[in-house]
Short mmCIF file of C-alpha atoms in Angstrom, two decimals:
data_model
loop_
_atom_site.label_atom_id
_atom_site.label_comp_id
_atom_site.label_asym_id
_atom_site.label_seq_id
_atom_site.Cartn_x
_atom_site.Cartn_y
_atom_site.Cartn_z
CA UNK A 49 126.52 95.47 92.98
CA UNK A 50 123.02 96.29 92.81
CA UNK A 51 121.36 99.13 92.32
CA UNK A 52 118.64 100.75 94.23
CA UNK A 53 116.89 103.70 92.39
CA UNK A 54 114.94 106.03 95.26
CA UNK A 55 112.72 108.55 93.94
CA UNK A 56 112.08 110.67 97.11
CA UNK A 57 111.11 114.23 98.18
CA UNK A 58 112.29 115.67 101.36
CA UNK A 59 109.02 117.49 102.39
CA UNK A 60 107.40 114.13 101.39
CA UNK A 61 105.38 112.94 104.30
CA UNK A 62 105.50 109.01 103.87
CA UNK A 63 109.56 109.58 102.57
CA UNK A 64 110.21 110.61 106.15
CA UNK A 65 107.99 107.79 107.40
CA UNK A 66 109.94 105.18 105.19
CA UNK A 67 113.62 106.45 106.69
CA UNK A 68 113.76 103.06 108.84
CA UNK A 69 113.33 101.09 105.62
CA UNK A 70 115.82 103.32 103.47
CA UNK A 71 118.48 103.29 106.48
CA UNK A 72 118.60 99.26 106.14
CA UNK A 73 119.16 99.88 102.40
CA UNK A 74 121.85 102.53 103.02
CA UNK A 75 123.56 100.51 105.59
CA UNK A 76 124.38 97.73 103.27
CA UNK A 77 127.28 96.91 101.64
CA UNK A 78 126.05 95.24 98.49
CA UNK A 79 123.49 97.70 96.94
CA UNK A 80 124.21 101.33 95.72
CA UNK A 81 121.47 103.82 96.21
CA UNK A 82 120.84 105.95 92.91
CA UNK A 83 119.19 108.87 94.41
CA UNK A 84 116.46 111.19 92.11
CA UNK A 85 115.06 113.94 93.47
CA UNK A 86 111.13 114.56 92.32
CA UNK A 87 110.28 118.41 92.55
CA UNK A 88 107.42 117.76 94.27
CA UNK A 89 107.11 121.93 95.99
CA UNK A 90 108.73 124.81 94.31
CA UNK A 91 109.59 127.59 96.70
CA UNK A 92 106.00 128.52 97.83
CA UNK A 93 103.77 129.16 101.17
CA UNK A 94 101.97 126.60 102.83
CA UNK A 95 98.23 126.93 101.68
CA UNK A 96 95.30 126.29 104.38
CA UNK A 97 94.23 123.44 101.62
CA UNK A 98 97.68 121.84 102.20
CA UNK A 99 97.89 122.23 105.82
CA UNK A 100 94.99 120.88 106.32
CA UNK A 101 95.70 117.43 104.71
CA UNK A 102 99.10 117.55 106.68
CA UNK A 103 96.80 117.58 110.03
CA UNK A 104 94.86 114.38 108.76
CA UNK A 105 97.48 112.60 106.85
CA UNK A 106 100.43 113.11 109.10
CA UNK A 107 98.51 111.18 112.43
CA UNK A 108 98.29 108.67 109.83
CA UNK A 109 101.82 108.07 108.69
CA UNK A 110 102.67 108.68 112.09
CA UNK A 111 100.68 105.27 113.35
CA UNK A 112 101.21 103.85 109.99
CA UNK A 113 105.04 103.89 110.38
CA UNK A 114 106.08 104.47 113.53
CA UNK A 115 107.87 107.96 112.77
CA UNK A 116 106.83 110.22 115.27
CA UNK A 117 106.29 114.50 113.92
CA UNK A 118 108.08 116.68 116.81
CA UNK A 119 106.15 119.07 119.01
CA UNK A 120 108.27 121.82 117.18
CA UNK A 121 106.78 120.87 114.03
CA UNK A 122 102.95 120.26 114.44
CA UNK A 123 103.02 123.91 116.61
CA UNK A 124 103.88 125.14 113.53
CA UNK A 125 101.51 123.49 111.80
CA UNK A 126 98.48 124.10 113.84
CA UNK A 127 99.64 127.79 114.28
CA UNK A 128 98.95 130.85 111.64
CA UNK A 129 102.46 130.79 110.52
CA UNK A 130 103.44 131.16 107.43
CA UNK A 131 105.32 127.65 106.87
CA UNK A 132 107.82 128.37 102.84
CA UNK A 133 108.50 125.18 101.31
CA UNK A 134 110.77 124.08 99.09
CA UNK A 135 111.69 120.30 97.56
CA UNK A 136 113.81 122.15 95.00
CA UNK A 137 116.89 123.51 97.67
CA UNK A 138 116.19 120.61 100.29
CA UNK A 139 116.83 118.22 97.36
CA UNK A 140 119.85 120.35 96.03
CA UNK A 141 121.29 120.02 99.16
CA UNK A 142 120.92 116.15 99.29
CA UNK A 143 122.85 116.00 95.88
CA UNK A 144 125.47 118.45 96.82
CA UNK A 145 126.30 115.76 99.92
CA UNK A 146 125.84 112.63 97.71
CA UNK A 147 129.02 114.56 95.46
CA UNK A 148 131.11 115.91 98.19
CA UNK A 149 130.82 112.38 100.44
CA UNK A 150 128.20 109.97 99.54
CA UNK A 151 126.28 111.00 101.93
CA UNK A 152 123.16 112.37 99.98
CA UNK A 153 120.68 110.11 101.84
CA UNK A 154 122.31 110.73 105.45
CA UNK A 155 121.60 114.55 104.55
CA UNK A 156 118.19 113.57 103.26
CA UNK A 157 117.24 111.77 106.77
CA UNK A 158 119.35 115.32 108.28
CA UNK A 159 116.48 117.44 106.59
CA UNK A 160 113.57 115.26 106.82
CA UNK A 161 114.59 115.38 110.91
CA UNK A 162 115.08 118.94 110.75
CA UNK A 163 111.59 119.57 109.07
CA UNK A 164 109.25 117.14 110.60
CA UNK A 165 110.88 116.68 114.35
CA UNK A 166 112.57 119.86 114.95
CA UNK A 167 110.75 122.38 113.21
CA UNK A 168 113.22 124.00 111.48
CA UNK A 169 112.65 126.46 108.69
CA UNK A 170 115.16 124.13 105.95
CA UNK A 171 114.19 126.26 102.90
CA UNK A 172 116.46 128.09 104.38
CA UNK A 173 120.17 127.44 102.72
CA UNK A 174 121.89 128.50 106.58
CA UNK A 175 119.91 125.71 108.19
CA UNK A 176 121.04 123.27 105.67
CA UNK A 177 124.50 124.42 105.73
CA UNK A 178 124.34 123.67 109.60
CA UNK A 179 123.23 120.28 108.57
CA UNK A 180 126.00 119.79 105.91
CA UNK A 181 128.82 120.94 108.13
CA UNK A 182 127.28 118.52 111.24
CA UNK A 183 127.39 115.41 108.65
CA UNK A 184 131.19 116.51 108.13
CA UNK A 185 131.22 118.57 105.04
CA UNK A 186 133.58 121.27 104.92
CA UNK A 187 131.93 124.75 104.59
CA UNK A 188 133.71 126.26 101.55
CA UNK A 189 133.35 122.30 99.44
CA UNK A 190 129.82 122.21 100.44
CA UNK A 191 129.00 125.54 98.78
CA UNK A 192 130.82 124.84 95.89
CA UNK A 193 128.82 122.08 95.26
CA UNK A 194 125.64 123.67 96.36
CA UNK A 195 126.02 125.81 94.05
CA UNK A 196 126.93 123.36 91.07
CA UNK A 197 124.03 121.04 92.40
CA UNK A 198 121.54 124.28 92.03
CA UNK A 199 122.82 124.21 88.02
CA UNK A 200 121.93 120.85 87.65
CA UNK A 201 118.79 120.19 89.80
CA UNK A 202 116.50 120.83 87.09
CA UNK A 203 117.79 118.47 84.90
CA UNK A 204 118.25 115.71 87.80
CA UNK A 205 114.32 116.57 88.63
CA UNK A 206 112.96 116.10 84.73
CA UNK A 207 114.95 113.03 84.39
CA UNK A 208 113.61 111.96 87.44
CA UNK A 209 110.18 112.40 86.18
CA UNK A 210 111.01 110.87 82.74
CA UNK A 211 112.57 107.28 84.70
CA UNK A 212 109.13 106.99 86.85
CA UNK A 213 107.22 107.24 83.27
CA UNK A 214 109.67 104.96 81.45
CA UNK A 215 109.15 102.79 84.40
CA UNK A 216 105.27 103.29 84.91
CA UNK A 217 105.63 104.18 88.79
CA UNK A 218 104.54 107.21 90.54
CA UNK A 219 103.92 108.89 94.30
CA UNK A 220 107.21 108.91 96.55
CA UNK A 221 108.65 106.96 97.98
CA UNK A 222 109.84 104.79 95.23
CA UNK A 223 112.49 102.23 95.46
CA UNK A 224 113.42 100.60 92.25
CA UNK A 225 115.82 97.83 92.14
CA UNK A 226 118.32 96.91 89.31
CA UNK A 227 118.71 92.98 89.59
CA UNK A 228 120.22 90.89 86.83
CA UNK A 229 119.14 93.13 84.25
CA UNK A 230 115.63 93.54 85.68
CA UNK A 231 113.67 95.96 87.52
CA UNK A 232 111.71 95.28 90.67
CA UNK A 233 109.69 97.36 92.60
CA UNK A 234 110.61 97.06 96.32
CA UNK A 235 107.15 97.14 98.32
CA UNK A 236 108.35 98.95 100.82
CA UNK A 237 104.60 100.28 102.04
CA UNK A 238 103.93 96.63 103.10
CA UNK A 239 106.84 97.05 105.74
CA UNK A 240 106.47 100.09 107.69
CA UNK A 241 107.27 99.74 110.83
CA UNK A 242 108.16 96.27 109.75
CA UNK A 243 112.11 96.62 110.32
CA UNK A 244 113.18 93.09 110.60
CA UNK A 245 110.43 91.36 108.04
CA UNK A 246 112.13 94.05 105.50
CA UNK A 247 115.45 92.99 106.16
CA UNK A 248 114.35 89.47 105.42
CA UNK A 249 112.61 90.56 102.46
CA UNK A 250 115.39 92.33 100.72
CA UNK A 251 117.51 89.28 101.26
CA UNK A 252 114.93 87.64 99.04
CA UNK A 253 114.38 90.11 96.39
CA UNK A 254 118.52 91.35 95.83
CA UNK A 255 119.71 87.84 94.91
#
């Protein structure tokens, strides 16, 4: 079976614009998604220098890809509001689901949907248990491993880091395939909003 390493952040802009292209990876049968979480925002306040490259770049990922950024969302943006963010409990969340049920990227697209559509505050650990318990984790096994995924998120983050030197690749997305030994970058950036032509492509590049 192949596998397909994704480097990823969940308050990553252009990850939540690539979640048509991952959701063709995830849906088939003959690849295995290796999923490493990159630490991009530790637990900290939205500063007016980043919220003001989320008003130009988000338009742009927006026409780039196709994914539209809920009303919810860009209100908050545009308004004073003190937006916390954190890629270090979104992305222990994500790994918690990928142990209970293999569902780490389902929770992934769960959180980027949350974020960027509804608006919802997901450094928050209640909103992501919602989210858990909605992809059909049960409460008590999801904050077991919650809390085990929270003793082993650093560790998954630096080795993260250490792969995308060893591998000379950087930004996220990244989607690394392991065929016949070999690593090959999928160019996923030349697909947005390019469902279909991807599809084709990855029947290409996996054999």
């Amino acid at each position: 079976m192949v596998k397909v390493h994704y480097f990823f952040d969940p308050l990553c802009g252009w990850c939540f614009g690539a979640t048509d292209l991952v959701d063709v990876l995830n849906n088939r049968d003959d690849l295995e998604i290796i999923l490493h979480p990159g630490g991009m925002l530790e637990n900290q306040f939205m500063s007016d220098e980043f919220r003001a490259k989320v008003k130009i770049y988000d338009p742009k990922i927006a026409s780039l890809t196709g994914q539209q950024f809920g009303k919810k969302y860009t209100d908050r943006i545009k308004s004073n509001e003190r937006i916390q963010l954190d890629s270090f409990v979104t992305a222990q969340a994500v790994m918690a689901m990928e142990s209970i049920n293999a569902r780490g990227v389902d929770m992934l697209k769960a959180i980027q949907f949350a974020h960027y559509q509804k608006g919802l505050d997901v450094s928050q650990t209640e909103v992501l248990t919602d989210l858990a318990i909605e992809l059909g984790a049960e409460k008590d096994a999801y904050q077991v491993a919650f809390n085990y995924s929270s003793s082993q998120l650093d560790k998954n983050i630096s080795n993260s880091r250490q792969l995308m030197r060893q591998w000379s690749v950087q930004g996220f997305p990244t989607l690394i395939a392991e065929i016949n030994d070999g690593l090959k970058v999928l160019p996923h950036s030349s697909f947005y909003n390019q469902v279909e032509q991807w599809k084709t492509g990855l029947d290409t590049w996996l054999t």
